[in-house]
């Protein structure tokens, strides 16, 4: 026996629920998680290989086209996944509406700025601008 | 909550039982640990960008970063992040597996929980042994 559904036909088709975001947050969190499975293992292996490395060795590693490309993709995935996770933590624990919104804005902007800054540093290394 | 409006009777609204009334369980501990390691990794990601920016700025800036990571405090933090990474990685796979609808019965949840703990402990130690081997070579 199905439960009575008080939603309009249009609301049912849109399927977004009361938060008006549907499963978007959940789904993108999973997509970035799956992308990070191979990327993070590649990155950790790279960092272990660079243990105690001096500047020239580390810079040469990041400058390699494959490493540079994967680094930029990983930065994007890490910060996107990270801000989605932090969003839920903030929404769960910060009950003051103003503080919550301020923190959410800060985390989301900071994630974008840091990912971009990291990507630009990688590009600079790849294009050989660092002596 | 303090902002809860009092009812006409003056008594506060009843609250559902809170965290402290439940005895310790592996499942809730691992769940909280997933969140805690996620937050730790987000902080770690900031320091990854610091590392990249220093690398792009040149040898002098990089030497500062490198000496920090080589210090006792730096190594303790790195060790914590290594564990956080492997834990969040393995428990993340556990979550993705649950998302498919499998492994949600109690014996499976406990089995996969212990597997995640064993994996993160072994992988963390292995990563550090490898790191010291690389450094020694």
PDB file of N, CA, C and O in Angstrom, chain A residues 22-92:
ATOM      1  N   UNK A  22      17.679  18.406  -3.944  1.00  0.00           N
ATOM      2  CA  UNK A  22      17.622  17.008  -4.333  1.00  0.00           C
ATOM      3  C   UNK A  22      18.860  16.244  -3.903  1.00  0.00           C
ATOM      4  O   UNK A  22      19.356  16.442  -2.804  1.00  0.00           O
ATOM      5  N   UNK A  23      19.370  15.376  -4.777  1.00  0.00           N
ATOM      6  CA  UNK A  23      20.512  14.539  -4.412  1.00  0.00           C
ATOM      7  C   UNK A  23      21.823  15.087  -4.964  1.00  0.00           C
ATOM      8  O   UNK A  23      22.835  14.403  -4.972  1.00  0.00           O
ATOM      9  N   UNK A  24      21.799  16.337  -5.420  1.00  0.00           N
ATOM     10  CA  UNK A  24      22.986  16.935  -6.045  1.00  0.00           C
ATOM     11  C   UNK A  24      24.229  16.870  -5.147  1.00  0.00           C
ATOM     12  O   UNK A  24      25.286  16.409  -5.564  1.00  0.00           O
ATOM     13  N   UNK A  25      24.085  17.312  -3.889  1.00  0.00           N
ATOM     14  CA  UNK A  25      25.221  17.334  -2.965  1.00  0.00           C
ATOM     15  C   UNK A  25      25.755  15.928  -2.743  1.00  0.00           C
ATOM     16  O   UNK A  25      26.959  15.673  -2.852  1.00  0.00           O
ATOM     17  N   UNK A  26      24.849  15.024  -2.451  1.00  0.00           N
ATOM     18  CA  UNK A  26      25.208  13.623  -2.204  1.00  0.00           C
ATOM     19  C   UNK A  26      25.922  13.034  -3.410  1.00  0.00           C
ATOM     20  O   UNK A  26      26.961  12.395  -3.288  1.00  0.00           O
ATOM     21  N   UNK A  27      25.369  13.280  -4.598  1.00  0.00           N
ATOM     22  CA  UNK A  27      25.893  12.686  -5.828  1.00  0.00           C
ATOM     23  C   UNK A  27      27.283  13.224  -6.166  1.00  0.00           C
ATOM     24  O   UNK A  27      28.201  12.452  -6.483  1.00  0.00           O
ATOM     25  N   UNK A  28      27.474  14.538  -6.086  1.00  0.00           N
ATOM     26  CA  UNK A  28      28.780  15.114  -6.421  1.00  0.00           C
ATOM     27  C   UNK A  28      29.838  14.688  -5.398  1.00  0.00           C
ATOM     28  O   UNK A  28      30.998  14.467  -5.750  1.00  0.00           O
ATOM     29  N   UNK A  29      29.414  14.532  -4.120  1.00  0.00           N
ATOM     30  CA  UNK A  29      30.344  14.029  -3.111  1.00  0.00           C
ATOM     31  C   UNK A  29      30.846  12.634  -3.500  1.00  0.00           C
ATOM     32  O   UNK A  29      32.027  12.335  -3.365  1.00  0.00           O
ATOM     33  N   UNK A  30      29.951  11.806  -4.016  1.00  0.00           N
ATOM     34  CA  UNK A  30      30.347  10.461  -4.455  1.00  0.00           C
ATOM     35  C   UNK A  30      31.231  10.518  -5.695  1.00  0.00           C
ATOM     36  O   UNK A  30      32.204   9.785  -5.794  1.00  0.00           O
ATOM     37  N   UNK A  31      30.857  11.360  -6.670  1.00  0.00           N
ATOM     38  CA  UNK A  31      31.655  11.471  -7.901  1.00  0.00           C
ATOM     39  C   UNK A  31      33.085  11.875  -7.577  1.00  0.00           C
ATOM     40  O   UNK A  31      34.046  11.270  -8.063  1.00  0.00           O
ATOM     41  N   UNK A  32      33.255  12.915  -6.736  1.00  0.00           N
ATOM     42  CA  UNK A  32      34.598  13.372  -6.397  1.00  0.00           C
ATOM     43  C   UNK A  32      35.328  12.317  -5.566  1.00  0.00           C
ATOM     44  O   UNK A  32      36.545  12.159  -5.697  1.00  0.00           O
ATOM     45  N   UNK A  33      34.595  11.567  -4.738  1.00  0.00           N
ATOM     46  CA  UNK A  33      35.211  10.500  -3.938  1.00  0.00           C
ATOM     47  C   UNK A  33      35.783   9.426  -4.857  1.00  0.00           C
ATOM     48  O   UNK A  33      36.919   8.976  -4.680  1.00  0.00           O
ATOM     49  N   UNK A  34      34.991   9.032  -5.857  1.00  0.00           N
ATOM     50  CA  UNK A  34      35.445   7.982  -6.784  1.00  0.00           C
ATOM     51  C   UNK A  34      36.654   8.466  -7.579  1.00  0.00           C
ATOM     52  O   UNK A  34      37.623   7.734  -7.766  1.00  0.00           O
ATOM     53  N   UNK A  35      36.620   9.725  -8.009  1.00  0.00           N
ATOM     54  CA  UNK A  35      37.764  10.279  -8.746  1.00  0.00           C
ATOM     55  C   UNK A  35      39.017  10.281  -7.868  1.00  0.00           C
ATOM     56  O   UNK A  35      40.126  10.043  -8.341  1.00  0.00           O
ATOM     57  N   UNK A  36      38.818  10.528  -6.568  1.00  0.00           N
ATOM     58  CA  UNK A  36      39.957  10.641  -5.661  1.00  0.00           C
ATOM     59  C   UNK A  36      40.552   9.288  -5.270  1.00  0.00           C
ATOM     60  O   UNK A  36      41.672   9.247  -4.751  1.00  0.00           O
ATOM     61  N   UNK A  37      39.847   8.188  -5.520  1.00  0.00           N
ATOM     62  CA  UNK A  37      40.419   6.881  -5.161  1.00  0.00           C
ATOM     63  C   UNK A  37      41.760   6.674  -5.870  1.00  0.00           C
ATOM     64  O   UNK A  37      42.782   6.507  -5.212  1.00  0.00           O
ATOM     65  N   UNK A  38      41.799   6.699  -7.221  1.00  0.00           N
ATOM     66  CA  UNK A  38      43.108   6.540  -7.871  1.00  0.00           C
ATOM     67  C   UNK A  38      44.012   7.764  -7.719  1.00  0.00           C
ATOM     68  O   UNK A  38      45.217   7.632  -7.517  1.00  0.00           O
ATOM     69  N   UNK A  39      43.426   8.970  -7.788  1.00  0.00           N
ATOM     70  CA  UNK A  39      44.241  10.189  -7.742  1.00  0.00           C
ATOM     71  C   UNK A  39      45.006  10.319  -6.424  1.00  0.00           C
ATOM     72  O   UNK A  39      46.180  10.680  -6.401  1.00  0.00           O
ATOM     73  N   UNK A  40      44.313  10.030  -5.304  1.00  0.00           N
ATOM     74  CA  UNK A  40      44.961  10.213  -4.005  1.00  0.00           C
ATOM     75  C   UNK A  40      46.074   9.187  -3.803  1.00  0.00           C
ATOM     76  O   UNK A  40      47.114   9.506  -3.218  1.00  0.00           O
ATOM     77  N   UNK A  41      45.859   7.958  -4.291  1.00  0.00           N
ATOM     78  CA  UNK A  41      46.903   6.944  -4.157  1.00  0.00           C
ATOM     79  C   UNK A  41      48.130   7.342  -4.992  1.00  0.00           C
ATOM     80  O   UNK A  41      49.272   7.239  -4.537  1.00  0.00           O
ATOM     81  N   UNK A  42      47.872   7.861  -6.211  1.00  0.00           N
ATOM     82  CA  UNK A  42      48.972   8.357  -7.045  1.00  0.00           C
ATOM     83  C   UNK A  42      49.729   9.463  -6.308  1.00  0.00           C
ATOM     84  O   UNK A  42      50.961   9.477  -6.270  1.00  0.00           O
ATOM     85  N   UNK A  43      48.991  10.376  -5.701  1.00  0.00           N
ATOM     86  CA  UNK A  43      49.616  11.517  -5.040  1.00  0.00           C
ATOM     87  C   UNK A  43      50.432  11.077  -3.816  1.00  0.00           C
ATOM     88  O   UNK A  43      51.572  11.531  -3.622  1.00  0.00           O
ATOM     89  N   UNK A  44      49.860  10.193  -3.002  1.00  0.00           N
ATOM     90  CA  UNK A  44      50.579   9.731  -1.806  1.00  0.00           C
ATOM     91  C   UNK A  44      51.853   8.989  -2.213  1.00  0.00           C
ATOM     92  O   UNK A  44      52.920   9.196  -1.619  1.00  0.00           O
ATOM     93  N   UNK A  45      51.769   8.152  -3.269  1.00  0.00           N
ATOM     94  CA  UNK A  45      52.958   7.444  -3.756  1.00  0.00           C
ATOM     95  C   UNK A  45      54.017   8.461  -4.193  1.00  0.00           C
ATOM     96  O   UNK A  45      55.206   8.304  -3.896  1.00  0.00           O
ATOM     97  N   UNK A  46      53.581   9.520  -4.875  1.00  0.00           N
ATOM     98  CA  UNK A  46      54.506  10.567  -5.313  1.00  0.00           C
ATOM     99  C   UNK A  46      55.165  11.269  -4.134  1.00  0.00           C
ATOM    100  O   UNK A  46      56.375  11.521  -4.144  1.00  0.00           O
ATOM    101  N   UNK A  47      54.377  11.566  -3.107  1.00  0.00           N
ATOM    102  CA  UNK A  47      54.919  12.267  -1.941  1.00  0.00           C
ATOM    103  C   UNK A  47      55.904  11.378  -1.179  1.00  0.00           C
ATOM    104  O   UNK A  47      56.921  11.851  -0.680  1.00  0.00           O
ATOM    105  N   UNK A  48      55.605  10.072  -1.105  1.00  0.00           N
ATOM    106  CA  UNK A  48      56.539   9.157  -0.436  1.00  0.00           C
ATOM    107  C   UNK A  48      57.864   9.127  -1.206  1.00  0.00           C
ATOM    108  O   UNK A  48      58.941   9.189  -0.623  1.00  0.00           O
ATOM    109  N   UNK A  49      57.758   9.091  -2.544  1.00  0.00           N
ATOM    110  CA  UNK A  49      58.967   9.066  -3.369  1.00  0.00           C
ATOM    111  C   UNK A  49      59.780  10.348  -3.192  1.00  0.00           C
ATOM    112  O   UNK A  49      60.998  10.353  -3.377  1.00  0.00           O
ATOM    113  N   UNK A  50      59.113  11.437  -2.843  1.00  0.00           N
ATOM    114  CA  UNK A  50      59.788  12.738  -2.697  1.00  0.00           C
ATOM    115  C   UNK A  50      60.215  13.023  -1.253  1.00  0.00           C
ATOM    116  O   UNK A  50      60.620  14.143  -0.940  1.00  0.00           O
ATOM    117  N   UNK A  51      60.127  12.009  -0.382  1.00  0.00           N
ATOM    118  CA  UNK A  51      60.507  12.213   1.022  1.00  0.00           C
ATOM    119  C   UNK A  51      61.917  12.802   1.113  1.00  0.00           C
ATOM    120  O   UNK A  51      62.859  12.257   0.550  1.00  0.00           O
ATOM    121  N   UNK A  52      62.031  13.947   1.782  1.00  0.00           N
ATOM    122  CA  UNK A  52      63.334  14.564   1.994  1.00  0.00           C
ATOM    123  C   UNK A  52      63.948  15.173   0.747  1.00  0.00           C
ATOM    124  O   UNK A  52      65.122  15.546   0.758  1.00  0.00           O
ATOM    125  N   UNK A  53      63.159  15.309  -0.346  1.00  0.00           N
ATOM    126  CA  UNK A  53      63.701  15.826  -1.605  1.00  0.00           C
ATOM    127  C   UNK A  53      64.029  17.315  -1.493  1.00  0.00           C
ATOM    128  O   UNK A  53      63.341  18.067  -0.807  1.00  0.00           O
ATOM    129  N   UNK A  54      65.088  17.722  -2.184  1.00  0.00           N
ATOM    130  CA  UNK A  54      65.438  19.141  -2.253  1.00  0.00           C
ATOM    131  C   UNK A  54      64.563  19.818  -3.300  1.00  0.00           C
ATOM    132  O   UNK A  54      63.833  19.150  -4.052  1.00  0.00           O
ATOM    133  N   UNK A  55      64.691  21.148  -3.409  1.00  0.00           N
ATOM    134  CA  UNK A  55      63.829  21.929  -4.297  1.00  0.00           C
ATOM    135  C   UNK A  55      63.872  21.450  -5.751  1.00  0.00           C
ATOM    136  O   UNK A  55      62.825  21.246  -6.364  1.00  0.00           O
ATOM    137  N   UNK A  56      65.080  21.275  -6.300  1.00  0.00           N
ATOM    138  CA  UNK A  56      65.168  20.942  -7.735  1.00  0.00           C
ATOM    139  C   UNK A  56      64.478  19.612  -8.058  1.00  0.00           C
ATOM    140  O   UNK A  56      63.805  19.487  -9.084  1.00  0.00           O
ATOM    141  N   UNK A  57      64.612  18.641  -7.144  1.00  0.00           N
ATOM    142  CA  UNK A  57      64.014  17.321  -7.389  1.00  0.00           C
ATOM    143  C   UNK A  57      62.488  17.391  -7.322  1.00  0.00           C
ATOM    144  O   UNK A  57      61.783  16.874  -8.198  1.00  0.00           O
ATOM    145  N   UNK A  58      61.981  18.070  -6.270  1.00  0.00           N
ATOM    146  CA  UNK A  58      60.526  18.197  -6.106  1.00  0.00           C
ATOM    147  C   UNK A  58      59.920  19.016  -7.244  1.00  0.00           C
ATOM    148  O   UNK A  58      58.866  18.662  -7.790  1.00  0.00           O
ATOM    149  N   UNK A  59      60.598  20.109  -7.627  1.00  0.00           N
ATOM    150  CA  UNK A  59      60.090  20.970  -8.705  1.00  0.00           C
ATOM    151  C   UNK A  59      60.053  20.207 -10.026  1.00  0.00           C
ATOM    152  O   UNK A  59      59.093  20.326 -10.801  1.00  0.00           O
ATOM    153  N   UNK A  60      61.085  19.404 -10.278  1.00  0.00           N
ATOM    154  CA  UNK A  60      61.141  18.632 -11.527  1.00  0.00           C
ATOM    155  C   UNK A  60      60.018  17.603 -11.566  1.00  0.00           C
ATOM    156  O   UNK A  60      59.420  17.349 -12.620  1.00  0.00           O
ATOM    157  N   UNK A  61      59.692  17.042 -10.386  1.00  0.00           N
ATOM    158  CA  UNK A  61      58.620  16.032 -10.334  1.00  0.00           C
ATOM    159  C   UNK A  61      57.274  16.662 -10.687  1.00  0.00           C
ATOM    160  O   UNK A  61      56.528  16.137 -11.520  1.00  0.00           O
ATOM    161  N   UNK A  62      56.971  17.808 -10.065  1.00  0.00           N
ATOM    162  CA  UNK A  62      55.688  18.472 -10.328  1.00  0.00           C
ATOM    163  C   UNK A  62      55.634  18.967 -11.774  1.00  0.00           C
ATOM    164  O   UNK A  62      54.570  18.976 -12.392  1.00  0.00           O
ATOM    165  N   UNK A  63      56.792  19.369 -12.338  1.00  0.00           N
ATOM    166  CA  UNK A  63      56.822  19.971 -13.677  1.00  0.00           C
ATOM    167  C   UNK A  63      56.556  18.965 -14.791  1.00  0.00           C
ATOM    168  O   UNK A  63      56.182  19.356 -15.898  1.00  0.00           O
ATOM    169  N   UNK A  64      56.744  17.680 -14.510  1.00  0.00           N
ATOM    170  CA  UNK A  64      56.472  16.670 -15.546  1.00  0.00           C
ATOM    171  C   UNK A  64      55.018  16.755 -15.975  1.00  0.00           C
ATOM    172  O   UNK A  64      54.121  16.852 -15.117  1.00  0.00           O
ATOM    173  N   UNK A  65      54.755  16.738 -17.318  1.00  0.00           N
ATOM    174  CA  UNK A  65      53.378  16.981 -17.803  1.00  0.00           C
ATOM    175  C   UNK A  65      52.317  16.101 -17.138  1.00  0.00           C
ATOM    176  O   UNK A  65      51.261  16.608 -16.736  1.00  0.00           O
ATOM    177  N   UNK A  66      52.608  14.806 -16.994  1.00  0.00           N
ATOM    178  CA  UNK A  66      51.598  13.918 -16.401  1.00  0.00           C
ATOM    179  C   UNK A  66      51.342  14.291 -14.942  1.00  0.00           C
ATOM    180  O   UNK A  66      50.186  14.400 -14.506  1.00  0.00           O
ATOM    181  N   UNK A  67      52.432  14.502 -14.184  1.00  0.00           N
ATOM    182  CA  UNK A  67      52.277  14.861 -12.767  1.00  0.00           C
ATOM    183  C   UNK A  67      51.576  16.205 -12.605  1.00  0.00           C
ATOM    184  O   UNK A  67      50.756  16.380 -11.694  1.00  0.00           O
ATOM    185  N   UNK A  68      51.911  17.169 -13.486  1.00  0.00           N
ATOM    186  CA  UNK A  68      51.283  18.488 -13.405  1.00  0.00           C
ATOM    187  C   UNK A  68      49.786  18.381 -13.679  1.00  0.00           C
ATOM    188  O   UNK A  68      48.962  18.959 -12.958  1.00  0.00           O
ATOM    189  N   UNK A  69      49.431  17.622 -14.722  1.00  0.00           N
ATOM    190  CA  UNK A  69      48.012  17.457 -15.074  1.00  0.00           C
ATOM    191  C   UNK A  69      47.244  16.785 -13.936  1.00  0.00           C
ATOM    192  O   UNK A  69      46.188  17.269 -13.516  1.00  0.00           O
ATOM    193  N   UNK A  70      47.813  15.682 -13.433  1.00  0.00           N
ATOM    194  CA  UNK A  70      47.134  14.956 -12.355  1.00  0.00           C
ATOM    195  C   UNK A  70      47.066  15.807 -11.084  1.00  0.00           C
ATOM    196  O   UNK A  70      46.077  15.748 -10.346  1.00  0.00           O
ATOM    197  N   UNK A  71      48.106  16.615 -10.837  1.00  0.00           N
ATOM    198  CA  UNK A  71      48.087  17.486  -9.652  1.00  0.00           C
ATOM    199  C   UNK A  71      46.926  18.468  -9.717  1.00  0.00           C
ATOM    200  O   UNK A  71      46.228  18.681  -8.719  1.00  0.00           O
ATOM    201  N   UNK A  72      46.728  19.073 -10.901  1.00  0.00           N
ATOM    202  CA  UNK A  72      45.657  20.069 -11.037  1.00  0.00           C
ATOM    203  C   UNK A  72      44.285  19.407 -10.894  1.00  0.00           C
ATOM    204  O   UNK A  72      43.400  19.932 -10.211  1.00  0.00           O
ATOM    205  N   UNK A  73      44.122  18.232 -11.501  1.00  0.00           N
ATOM    206  CA  UNK A  73      42.838  17.514 -11.360  1.00  0.00           C
ATOM    207  C   UNK A  73      42.615  17.144  -9.898  1.00  0.00           C
ATOM    208  O   UNK A  73      41.508  17.302  -9.358  1.00  0.00           O
ATOM    209  N   UNK A  74      43.682  16.668  -9.241  1.00  0.00           N
ATOM    210  CA  UNK A  74      43.555  16.269  -7.835  1.00  0.00           C
ATOM    211  C   UNK A  74      43.205  17.469  -6.953  1.00  0.00           C
ATOM    212  O   UNK A  74      42.365  17.367  -6.052  1.00  0.00           O
ATOM    213  N   UNK A  75      43.841  18.627  -7.210  1.00  0.00           N
ATOM    214  CA  UNK A  75      43.511  19.847  -6.458  1.00  0.00           C
ATOM    215  C   UNK A  75      42.022  20.162  -6.583  1.00  0.00           C
ATOM    216  O   UNK A  75      41.345  20.443  -5.590  1.00  0.00           O
ATOM    217  N   UNK A  76      41.513  20.103  -7.810  1.00  0.00           N
ATOM    218  CA  UNK A  76      40.099  20.414  -8.041  1.00  0.00           C
ATOM    219  C   UNK A  76      39.204  19.445  -7.274  1.00  0.00           C
ATOM    220  O   UNK A  76      38.244  19.852  -6.604  1.00  0.00           O
ATOM    221  N   UNK A  77      39.526  18.145  -7.353  1.00  0.00           N
ATOM    222  CA  UNK A  77      38.698  17.122  -6.705  1.00  0.00           C
ATOM    223  C   UNK A  77      38.790  17.229  -5.179  1.00  0.00           C
ATOM    224  O   UNK A  77      37.782  17.132  -4.477  1.00  0.00           O
ATOM    225  N   UNK A  78      40.006  17.414  -4.666  1.00  0.00           N
ATOM    226  CA  UNK A  78      40.211  17.489  -3.210  1.00  0.00           C
ATOM    227  C   UNK A  78      39.428  18.661  -2.620  1.00  0.00           C
ATOM    228  O   UNK A  78      38.701  18.507  -1.636  1.00  0.00           O
ATOM    229  N   UNK A  79      39.558  19.838  -3.240  1.00  0.00           N
ATOM    230  CA  UNK A  79      38.910  21.004  -2.640  1.00  0.00           C
ATOM    231  C   UNK A  79      37.398  20.994  -2.856  1.00  0.00           C
ATOM    232  O   UNK A  79      36.649  21.504  -2.018  1.00  0.00           O
ATOM    233  N   UNK A  80      36.948  20.394  -3.959  1.00  0.00           N
ATOM    234  CA  UNK A  80      35.505  20.293  -4.154  1.00  0.00           C
ATOM    235  C   UNK A  80      34.906  19.309  -3.137  1.00  0.00           C
ATOM    236  O   UNK A  80      33.931  19.616  -2.447  1.00  0.00           O
ATOM    237  N   UNK A  81      35.542  18.132  -3.030  1.00  0.00           N
ATOM    238  CA  UNK A  81      35.099  17.124  -2.071  1.00  0.00           C
ATOM    239  C   UNK A  81      35.187  17.665  -0.639  1.00  0.00           C
ATOM    240  O   UNK A  81      34.270  17.463   0.169  1.00  0.00           O
ATOM    241  N   UNK A  82      36.284  18.370  -0.358  1.00  0.00           N
ATOM    242  CA  UNK A  82      36.507  18.903   0.988  1.00  0.00           C
ATOM    243  C   UNK A  82      35.459  19.925   1.395  1.00  0.00           C
ATOM    244  O   UNK A  82      34.938  19.887   2.508  1.00  0.00           O
ATOM    245  N   UNK A  83      35.131  20.847   0.489  1.00  0.00           N
ATOM    246  CA  UNK A  83      34.149  21.874   0.868  1.00  0.00           C
ATOM    247  C   UNK A  83      32.745  21.278   0.986  1.00  0.00           C
ATOM    248  O   UNK A  83      31.946  21.734   1.804  1.00  0.00           O
ATOM    249  N   UNK A  84      32.449  20.228   0.217  1.00  0.00           N
ATOM    250  CA  UNK A  84      31.150  19.555   0.364  1.00  0.00           C
ATOM    251  C   UNK A  84      31.045  18.909   1.746  1.00  0.00           C
ATOM    252  O   UNK A  84      29.999  18.970   2.403  1.00  0.00           O
ATOM    253  N   UNK A  85      32.160  18.287   2.183  1.00  0.00           N
ATOM    254  CA  UNK A  85      32.172  17.638   3.489  1.00  0.00           C
ATOM    255  C   UNK A  85      32.092  18.646   4.617  1.00  0.00           C
ATOM    256  O   UNK A  85      31.324  18.484   5.563  1.00  0.00           O
ATOM    257  N   UNK A  86      32.902  19.712   4.517  1.00  0.00           N
ATOM    258  CA  UNK A  86      32.905  20.736   5.566  1.00  0.00           C
ATOM    259  C   UNK A  86      31.546  21.419   5.657  1.00  0.00           C
ATOM    260  O   UNK A  86      31.111  21.810   6.741  1.00  0.00           O
ATOM    261  N   UNK A  87      30.866  21.548   4.516  1.00  0.00           N
ATOM    262  CA  UNK A  87      29.530  22.152   4.510  1.00  0.00           C
ATOM    263  C   UNK A  87      28.589  21.377   5.445  1.00  0.00           C
ATOM    264  O   UNK A  87      27.867  21.967   6.254  1.00  0.00           O
ATOM    265  N   UNK A  88      28.633  20.041   5.339  1.00  0.00           N
ATOM    266  CA  UNK A  88      27.749  19.213   6.174  1.00  0.00           C
ATOM    267  C   UNK A  88      28.124  19.332   7.642  1.00  0.00           C
ATOM    268  O   UNK A  88      27.255  19.417   8.515  1.00  0.00           O
ATOM    269  N   UNK A  89      29.443  19.358   7.915  1.00  0.00           N
ATOM    270  CA  UNK A  89      29.904  19.487   9.303  1.00  0.00           C
ATOM    271  C   UNK A  89      29.403  20.811   9.890  1.00  0.00           C
ATOM    272  O   UNK A  89      28.882  20.852  11.007  1.00  0.00           O
ATOM    273  N   UNK A  90      29.544  21.893   9.113  1.00  0.00           N
ATOM    274  CA  UNK A  90      29.091  23.210   9.592  1.00  0.00           C
ATOM    275  C   UNK A  90      27.577  23.211   9.800  1.00  0.00           C
ATOM    276  O   UNK A  90      27.073  23.665  10.822  1.00  0.00           O
ATOM    277  N   UNK A  91      26.854  22.658   8.834  1.00  0.00           N
ATOM    278  CA  UNK A  91      25.390  22.639   8.947  1.00  0.00           C
ATOM    279  C   UNK A  91      24.926  21.828  10.150  1.00  0.00           C
ATOM    280  O   UNK A  91      23.899  22.134  10.760  1.00  0.00           O
ATOM    281  N   UNK A  92      25.718  20.786  10.513  1.00  0.00           N
ATOM    282  CA  UNK A  92      25.328  19.934  11.642  1.00  0.00           C
ATOM    283  C   UNK A  92      25.621  20.576  12.992  1.00  0.00           C
ATOM    284  O   UNK A  92      24.874  20.379  13.952  1.00  0.00           O
TER     285      UNK A  92
END
